[in-house]
Amino acid sequence: VRSDGKNIPFAADIYDEQNNIIGNVGQGGQAFVRGIGQEGNIRITWIEEGKPVSCFAHYQQNTTSEKIAQSIILNGLRCQIQ
């Protein structure tokens, strides 16, 4: 969820701290990622009204994270728009 309370758009790209793409946002604003550590920071980017928008979130894999095949779903993240 964005810091303004709106869902992050479907198919937004997710990047790790080294600027590698590690996943995408799925339906309902869920973050589907792969190859992440137990804790870290991510950047999510998308286009809104023709302009690039980014937000940043800290994650920690815990009981609210789900694993499906090779992907991890990060639930309940608050992404700060900058």
mmCIF file of C-alpha atoms in Angstrom, residues 8-81:
data_model
loop_
_atom_site.group_PDB
_atom_site.id
_atom_site.type_symbol
_atom_site.label_atom_id
_atom_site.label_comp_id
_atom_site.label_asym_id
_atom_site.label_seq_id
_atom_site.Cartn_x
_atom_site.Cartn_y
_atom_site.Cartn_z
ATOM 1 C CA ILE A 8 0.315 0.264 -5.944
ATOM 2 C CA PRO A 9 -0.628 -0.338 -9.598
ATOM 3 C CA PHE A 10 -0.646 -3.855 -11.048
ATOM 4 C CA ALA A 11 2.636 -4.846 -12.787
ATOM 5 C CA ALA A 12 4.737 -2.123 -11.118
ATOM 6 C CA ASP A 13 8.408 -3.157 -11.066
ATOM 7 C CA ILE A 14 10.188 -3.989 -7.801
ATOM 8 C CA TYR A 15 13.930 -3.387 -7.366
ATOM 9 C CA ASP A 16 16.388 -4.388 -4.650
ATOM 10 C CA GLU A 17 19.037 -2.169 -3.050
ATOM 11 C CA GLN A 18 21.479 -2.925 -5.900
ATOM 12 C CA ASN A 19 18.896 -1.755 -8.480
ATOM 13 C CA ASN A 20 18.201 -5.309 -9.727
ATOM 14 C CA ILE A 21 14.620 -6.055 -10.714
ATOM 15 C CA ILE A 22 13.383 -8.714 -8.301
ATOM 16 C CA GLY A 23 9.655 -8.871 -9.003
ATOM 17 C CA ASN A 24 6.367 -7.181 -9.773
ATOM 18 C CA VAL A 25 3.213 -6.063 -8.037
ATOM 19 C CA GLY A 26 0.274 -8.412 -8.501
ATOM 20 C CA GLN A 27 -3.455 -8.051 -7.998
ATOM 21 C CA GLY A 28 -4.485 -6.287 -4.823
ATOM 22 C CA GLY A 29 -1.109 -4.598 -4.466
ATOM 23 C CA GLN A 30 0.739 -7.763 -3.390
ATOM 24 C CA ALA A 31 4.517 -7.697 -3.932
ATOM 25 C CA PHE A 32 5.748 -10.869 -5.690
ATOM 26 C CA VAL A 33 9.542 -11.052 -5.342
ATOM 27 C CA ARG A 34 12.356 -13.586 -5.648
ATOM 28 C CA GLY A 35 15.961 -13.821 -4.513
ATOM 29 C CA ILE A 36 15.653 -11.581 -1.453
ATOM 30 C CA GLY A 37 17.252 -11.818 1.969
ATOM 31 C CA GLN A 38 15.417 -12.010 5.281
ATOM 32 C CA GLU A 39 15.342 -8.218 5.572
ATOM 33 C CA GLY A 40 16.082 -5.236 3.340
ATOM 34 C CA ASN A 41 14.751 -2.314 1.334
ATOM 35 C CA ILE A 42 12.921 -2.269 -1.977
ATOM 36 C CA ARG A 43 11.965 0.386 -4.510
ATOM 37 C CA ILE A 44 8.768 0.067 -6.523
ATOM 38 C CA THR A 45 8.279 2.068 -9.739
ATOM 39 C CA TRP A 46 5.373 2.696 -12.109
ATOM 40 C CA ILE A 47 4.040 5.307 -14.538
ATOM 41 C CA GLU A 48 1.204 7.559 -13.364
ATOM 42 C CA GLU A 49 -0.275 10.267 -15.590
ATOM 43 C CA GLY A 50 2.689 9.874 -17.944
ATOM 44 C CA LYS A 51 5.317 10.390 -15.231
ATOM 45 C CA PRO A 52 7.511 7.875 -13.370
ATOM 46 C CA VAL A 53 6.638 7.409 -9.691
ATOM 47 C CA SER A 54 8.673 5.543 -7.066
ATOM 48 C CA CYS A 55 8.076 4.486 -3.523
ATOM 49 C CA PHE A 56 10.361 2.824 -1.006
ATOM 50 C CA ALA A 57 9.659 0.177 1.631
ATOM 51 C CA HIS A 58 11.538 -1.819 4.225
ATOM 52 C CA TYR A 59 10.625 -5.505 4.364
ATOM 53 C CA GLN A 60 11.250 -8.300 6.800
ATOM 54 C CA GLN A 61 10.211 -11.835 5.943
ATOM 55 C CA ASN A 62 7.987 -13.109 8.724
ATOM 56 C CA THR A 63 4.633 -14.743 9.306
ATOM 57 C CA THR A 64 2.902 -12.310 6.911
ATOM 58 C CA SER A 65 5.150 -13.422 4.025
ATOM 59 C CA GLU A 66 3.975 -16.283 1.828
ATOM 60 C CA LYS A 67 6.024 -18.508 -0.460
ATOM 61 C CA ILE A 68 4.568 -19.751 -3.749
ATOM 62 C CA ALA A 69 6.959 -21.807 -5.916
ATOM 63 C CA GLN A 70 10.038 -19.579 -6.464
ATOM 64 C CA SER A 71 8.276 -16.351 -5.427
ATOM 65 C CA ILE A 72 7.746 -14.745 -2.056
ATOM 66 C CA ILE A 73 4.693 -12.568 -1.469
ATOM 67 C CA LEU A 74 5.371 -9.640 0.833
ATOM 68 C CA ASN A 75 2.125 -8.610 2.516
ATOM 69 C CA GLY A 76 1.308 -5.493 4.495
ATOM 70 C CA LEU A 77 4.149 -3.273 3.292
ATOM 71 C CA ARG A 78 3.778 0.503 3.537
ATOM 72 C CA CYS A 79 5.564 2.099 0.586
ATOM 73 C CA GLN A 80 6.683 5.709 1.108
ATOM 74 C CA ILE A 81 6.312 7.846 -2.034
#
